[in-house]
Amino acid sequence: MTAPLRPILKKPSPVPTVYLLTFSTDRVPAAQDFAILLDEHLAPQVELRYTIDARRFLVPPPYICGKYSGIADEMQDQILEDSTACGTINRVVDDLVDFIQDGGRETCVAIYCKAGTHRSVALAELIAQGVRQEIRDMKSEEGVKIVVRHVHRAKGPKDPY
């Protein structure tokens, strides 16, 4: 019997890379399923920094959820009305910028909510925007690469993409 093949390890990116991975707890209900999801979407050398439960943030109104996913400004504006979500976004952006400044190369933050379409997606998009802006403001020569993967996002009819 032969051992299963492991994926070929890619060399870490020369630019610091942050992966933001969103998903649905309806579709990934157990820890074992979460481990499989990580294996499918991240290279083995990428460390999971932490996970964020976006289910604790305010649910946007149905008329917004029916039109948009979290990639739309309209949904992100709804998330920014929740002070707890804003505090989480600010803490994560600060933590990721510190990670990069301290020489960190690759890390991942996983964000989940019930459907994996609205709150988790908006949070990831806002974190990505925040990290990019902070790194730009620091005038970092190296920059940062942000990879956002919305595993279970359903496109809203009014979404830009």
C-alpha positions as MATLAB code, in Angstrom:
seq = 'MTAPLRPILKKPSPVPTVYLLTFSTDRVPAAQDFAILLDEHLAPQVELRYTIDARRFLVPPPYICGKYSGIADEMQDQILEDSTACGTINRVVDDLVDFIQDGGRETCVAIYCKAGTHRSVALAELIAQGVRQEIRDMKSEEGVKIVVRHVHRAKGPKDPY';
ca = [
       0.000    0.000    0.000;
       1.410    3.413   -0.914;
       1.115    6.527    1.177;
      -1.243    9.237   -0.082;
       0.491   11.981   -2.011;
       0.902   15.312   -0.210;
       0.548   18.464   -2.263;
       3.821   19.938   -3.455;
       4.839   22.655   -1.035;
       4.972   26.063   -2.612;
       7.664   28.424   -1.475;
       6.249   31.163    0.728;
       5.500   34.333   -1.172;
       8.275   36.959   -1.038;
       5.508   39.444   -0.166;
       3.681   38.978    3.162;
       0.411   37.218    2.392;
      -2.808   37.261    4.397;
      -5.539   34.768    3.556;
      -9.096   35.625    4.576;
     -11.330   32.573    4.276;
     -15.109   32.835    4.744;
     -17.548   29.970    5.023;
     -21.000   28.847    6.175;
     -21.630   26.928    9.389;
     -24.679   25.396    7.697;
     -22.338   23.731    5.208;
     -19.373   23.129    7.559;
     -21.055   22.025   10.789;
     -18.251   20.086   12.477;
     -14.592   20.531   13.376;
     -13.629   17.684   11.033;
     -15.393   19.442    8.149;
     -13.549   22.667    9.023;
     -10.193   20.853    8.893;
     -11.082   19.501    5.443;
     -12.096   22.993    4.291;
      -8.739   24.395    5.422;
      -6.864   21.591    3.650;
      -8.779   22.297    0.435;
      -8.221   26.059    0.430;
      -4.829   26.663    2.044;
      -1.328   25.428    1.397;
      -0.021   23.263    4.268;
       2.516   25.864    5.427;
      -0.125   28.581    5.990;
      -0.914   28.904    9.669;
      -4.476   29.554   10.809;
      -4.162   32.573   13.085;
      -7.703   32.417   14.448;
     -11.355   32.180   13.527;
     -14.054   34.809   13.894;
     -17.692   33.961   14.556;
     -19.641   36.634   12.646;
     -22.961   35.139   13.784;
     -22.701   37.332   16.894;
     -22.970   40.511   14.834;
     -26.266   42.151   13.919;
     -28.115   40.481   11.062;
     -28.650   42.971    8.222;
     -32.271   43.637    7.233;
     -33.900   41.108    4.885;
     -34.364   43.672    2.097;
     -30.543   44.165    2.034;
     -29.760   40.434    2.361;
     -32.134   39.676   -0.509;
     -30.207   41.930   -2.887;
     -26.565   41.841   -1.812;
     -23.837   39.625   -0.462;
     -21.050   40.964    1.741;
     -18.949   42.161   -1.180;
     -21.412   45.011   -1.828;
     -20.914   48.413   -0.200;
     -24.556   48.343    0.927;
     -23.955   45.200    3.003;
     -20.634   46.470    4.349;
     -22.344   49.692    5.455;
     -24.817   47.584    7.425;
     -22.000   45.703    9.154;
     -20.266   48.974   10.047;
     -23.381   50.033   11.971;
     -22.594   47.285   14.511;
     -20.052   48.645   17.007;
     -18.979   45.125   18.015;
     -18.219   44.267   14.383;
     -16.283   47.546   13.979;
     -14.208   46.767   17.051;
     -13.452   43.291   15.725;
     -12.439   44.665   12.329;
     -10.100   47.217   13.923;
      -8.489   44.624   16.232;
      -7.919   42.158   13.380;
      -6.481   44.840   11.077;
      -4.103   45.981   13.846;
      -3.093   42.385   14.584;
      -2.415   41.565   10.932;
      -0.430   44.769   10.387;
       1.648   43.950   13.500;
       2.182   40.417   12.138;
       3.494   41.862    8.871;
       5.667   44.474   10.608;
       7.174   41.742   12.788;
       8.313   39.857    9.681;
       5.400   37.433    9.358;
       5.112   35.921    5.892;
       1.835   33.977    5.632;
      -1.197   33.663    7.856;
      -4.909   33.027    7.617;
      -7.999   34.308    9.383;
     -11.160   32.250    8.937;
     -14.511   34.011    9.312;
     -17.826   32.232    9.449;
     -21.519   32.946    9.741;
     -24.674   30.957    9.172;
     -24.940   31.276    5.367;
     -21.383   32.379    4.534;
     -22.744   35.123    2.301;
     -23.453   38.309    4.246;
     -21.728   39.018    7.588;
     -18.617   36.872    7.159;
     -18.034   38.091    3.604;
     -18.522   41.762    4.542;
     -16.181   41.373    7.518;
     -13.461   39.783    5.362;
     -13.779   42.480    2.706;
     -13.569   45.252    5.320;
     -10.550   43.622    6.999;
      -8.837   43.312    3.606;
      -9.503   46.989    2.856;
      -8.196   47.997    6.291;
      -4.958   46.007    6.027;
      -4.261   47.284    2.502;
      -4.849   50.881    3.611;
      -2.647   50.581    6.708;
       0.213   49.047    4.714;
      -0.148   51.777    2.052;
      -0.153   54.478    4.748;
       3.082   53.027    6.135;
       4.568   53.374    2.644;
       5.851   49.823    2.899;
       8.126   48.964   -0.013;
       7.262   45.315    0.392;
       3.483   45.766    0.444;
       1.059   42.977    1.253;
      -0.839   40.382   -0.722;
      -4.390   39.736    0.446;
      -6.128   36.586   -0.778;
      -9.851   36.540    0.017;
     -11.739   33.296   -0.544;
     -15.502   33.239   -0.025;
     -16.094   29.506   -0.055;
     -19.896   29.514    0.219;
     -20.887   33.017   -0.897;
     -24.072   33.194   -2.946;
     -24.030   36.126   -5.363;
     -26.764   38.661   -4.674;
     -28.792   39.907   -7.670;
     -27.469   43.460   -7.145;
     -23.847   42.481   -6.387;
     -21.156   44.154   -8.495;
     -19.607   40.716   -9.220;
];
